[in-house]
XYZ file of C-alpha atoms in Angstrom:
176
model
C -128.260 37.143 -20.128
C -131.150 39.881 -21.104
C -133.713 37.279 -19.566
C -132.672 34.470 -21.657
C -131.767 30.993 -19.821
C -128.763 28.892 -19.948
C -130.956 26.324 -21.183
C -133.184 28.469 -23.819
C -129.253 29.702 -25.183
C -128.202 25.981 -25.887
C -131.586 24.947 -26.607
C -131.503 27.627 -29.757
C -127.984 27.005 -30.790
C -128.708 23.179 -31.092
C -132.098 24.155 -33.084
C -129.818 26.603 -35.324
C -127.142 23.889 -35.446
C -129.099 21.597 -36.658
C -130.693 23.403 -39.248
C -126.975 24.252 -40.672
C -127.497 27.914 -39.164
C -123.620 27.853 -37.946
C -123.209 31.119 -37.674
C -126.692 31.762 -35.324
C -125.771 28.750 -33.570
C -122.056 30.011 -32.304
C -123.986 33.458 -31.498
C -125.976 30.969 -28.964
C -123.408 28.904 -27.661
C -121.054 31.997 -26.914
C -124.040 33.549 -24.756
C -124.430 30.081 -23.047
C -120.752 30.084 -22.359
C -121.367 33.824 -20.708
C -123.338 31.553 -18.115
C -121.977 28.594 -17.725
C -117.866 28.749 -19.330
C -117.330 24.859 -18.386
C -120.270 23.080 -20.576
C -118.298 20.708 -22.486
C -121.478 20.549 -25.257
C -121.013 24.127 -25.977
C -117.602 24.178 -26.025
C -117.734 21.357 -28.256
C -119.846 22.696 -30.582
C -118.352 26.302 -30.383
C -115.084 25.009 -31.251
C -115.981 23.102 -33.707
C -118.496 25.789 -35.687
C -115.312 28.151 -35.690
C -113.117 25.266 -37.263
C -115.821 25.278 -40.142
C -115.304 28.914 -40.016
C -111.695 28.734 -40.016
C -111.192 30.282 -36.756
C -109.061 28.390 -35.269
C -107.475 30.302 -32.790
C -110.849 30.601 -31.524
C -111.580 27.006 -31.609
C -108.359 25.888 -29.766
C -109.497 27.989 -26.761
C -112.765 26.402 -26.820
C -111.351 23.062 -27.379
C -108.535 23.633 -24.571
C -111.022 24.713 -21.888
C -113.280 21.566 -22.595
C -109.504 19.448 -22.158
C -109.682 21.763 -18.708
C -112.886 20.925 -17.838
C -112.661 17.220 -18.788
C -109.045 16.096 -19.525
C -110.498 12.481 -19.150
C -112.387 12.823 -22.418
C -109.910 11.458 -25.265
C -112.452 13.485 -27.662
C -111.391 16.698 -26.124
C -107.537 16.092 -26.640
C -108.406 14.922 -30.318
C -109.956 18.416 -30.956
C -107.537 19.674 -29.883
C -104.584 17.866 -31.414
C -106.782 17.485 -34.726
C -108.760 20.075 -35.047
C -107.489 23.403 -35.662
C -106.682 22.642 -39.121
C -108.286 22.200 -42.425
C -106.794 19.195 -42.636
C -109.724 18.012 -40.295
C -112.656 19.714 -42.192
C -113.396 16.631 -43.875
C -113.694 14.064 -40.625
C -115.216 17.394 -38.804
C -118.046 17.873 -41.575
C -118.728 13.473 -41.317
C -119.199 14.111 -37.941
C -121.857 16.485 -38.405
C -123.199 14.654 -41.393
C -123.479 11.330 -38.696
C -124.733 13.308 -35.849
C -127.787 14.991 -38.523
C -128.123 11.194 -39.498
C -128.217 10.265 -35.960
C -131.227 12.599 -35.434
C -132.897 11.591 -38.639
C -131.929 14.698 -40.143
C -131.359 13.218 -43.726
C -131.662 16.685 -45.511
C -128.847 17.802 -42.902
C -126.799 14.423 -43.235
C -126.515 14.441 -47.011
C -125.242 18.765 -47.126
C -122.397 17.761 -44.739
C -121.141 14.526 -46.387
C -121.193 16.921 -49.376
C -119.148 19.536 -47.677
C -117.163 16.395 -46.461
C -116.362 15.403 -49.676
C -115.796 19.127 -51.192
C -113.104 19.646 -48.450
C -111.030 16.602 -48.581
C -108.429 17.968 -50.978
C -106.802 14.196 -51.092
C -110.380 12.730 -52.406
C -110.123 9.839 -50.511
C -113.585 10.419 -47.998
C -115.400 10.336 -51.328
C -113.983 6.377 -51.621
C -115.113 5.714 -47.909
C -117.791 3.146 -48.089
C -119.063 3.981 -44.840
C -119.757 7.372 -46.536
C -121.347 5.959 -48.702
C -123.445 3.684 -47.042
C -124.838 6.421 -45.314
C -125.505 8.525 -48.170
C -127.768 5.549 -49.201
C -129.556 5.433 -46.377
C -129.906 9.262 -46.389
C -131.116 8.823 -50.041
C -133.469 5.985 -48.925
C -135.148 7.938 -46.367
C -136.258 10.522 -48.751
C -137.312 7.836 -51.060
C -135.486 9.229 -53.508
C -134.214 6.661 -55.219
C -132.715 7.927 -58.000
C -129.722 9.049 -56.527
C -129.826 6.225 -54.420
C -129.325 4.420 -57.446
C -126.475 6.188 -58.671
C -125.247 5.804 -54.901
C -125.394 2.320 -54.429
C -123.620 1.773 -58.482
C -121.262 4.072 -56.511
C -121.043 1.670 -53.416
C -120.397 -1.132 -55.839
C -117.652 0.274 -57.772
C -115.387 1.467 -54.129
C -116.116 -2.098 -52.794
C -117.193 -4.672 -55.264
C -115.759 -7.866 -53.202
C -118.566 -7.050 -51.019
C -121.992 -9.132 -52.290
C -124.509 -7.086 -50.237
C -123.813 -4.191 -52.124
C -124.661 -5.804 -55.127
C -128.366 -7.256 -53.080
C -128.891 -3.523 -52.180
C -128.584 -2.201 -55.414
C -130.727 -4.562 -57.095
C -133.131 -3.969 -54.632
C -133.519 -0.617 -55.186
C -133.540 -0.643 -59.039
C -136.642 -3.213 -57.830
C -138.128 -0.645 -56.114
C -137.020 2.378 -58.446
């Protein structure tokens, strides 16, 4: 691998991964793959950076030799059952959007719930309040609270049975 470690190759596809550099990142998880052709994270993630892509021939052979590797895993089998398609973009970009918010990456978080959003052709992730919930938060942790505002008015309008949205948005008009 040109003097370049298994470890160094995953190490600077998750860096480029999480900094939404997809296409640098699937560069580094191919050449860890070179090295090591069983490691479920990089199949994982290479599979699921060419399903963003829409290469999803590409993706099914990642996501059927991480089945091979671990057929135990009932992730594995969803990816691939689920996600070769653009049907999945959506639930595939939340993923990302919860894994960034995971990290407390809300920068990262809040571009894929927007992707999220963008590819559900039905609409309905957009009327998800767990979406939006963590859109809030995301919003919250950059203190910017106007959009956390119009995020939480947003809350209240998918779900308006529930009373703690209503406590949440009043406290942030408090603090806006």
């Amino acid at each position: 691998m040109d003097n370049i470690t298994f470890k160094e190759c995953v190490s600077n596809a998750d860096a480029a991964f999480s900094n939404s550099q997809y296409e640098a990142a699937l560069e580094w998880y191919q050449k860890a793959l070179q090295e090591s052709a069983d490691d479920l994270h990089c199949l994982s993630r290479a599979g699921a950076i060419c399903v963003m892509f829409k290469k999803f021939d590409e993706a099914l052979q990642h996501f059927e030799n991480a089945v091979s590797v671990e057929s135990e895993n009932g992730e594995n089998h969803f990816n691939v059952g689920n996600g070769c398609s653009e049907d999945v973009l959506p639930i595939m970009y939340y993923q990302y959007g919860m894994l960034c918010s995971i990290r407390q990456d809300p920068k990262g978080a809040l571009v894929q719930f927007e992707k999220c959003e963008k590819a559900d052709k039905e609409g309905t992730m957009g009327l998800n309040p767990d979406l939006i919930s963590e859109k809030l938060k995301m919003y919250l942790m950059l203190q910017d609270y106007e959009n956390a505002e119009q995020t939480a008015a947003q809350l209240i309008m998918v779900a308006p049975s529930e009373y703690k949205y209503y406590a949440v948005y009043s406290s942030i008009l408090t603090a806006h």
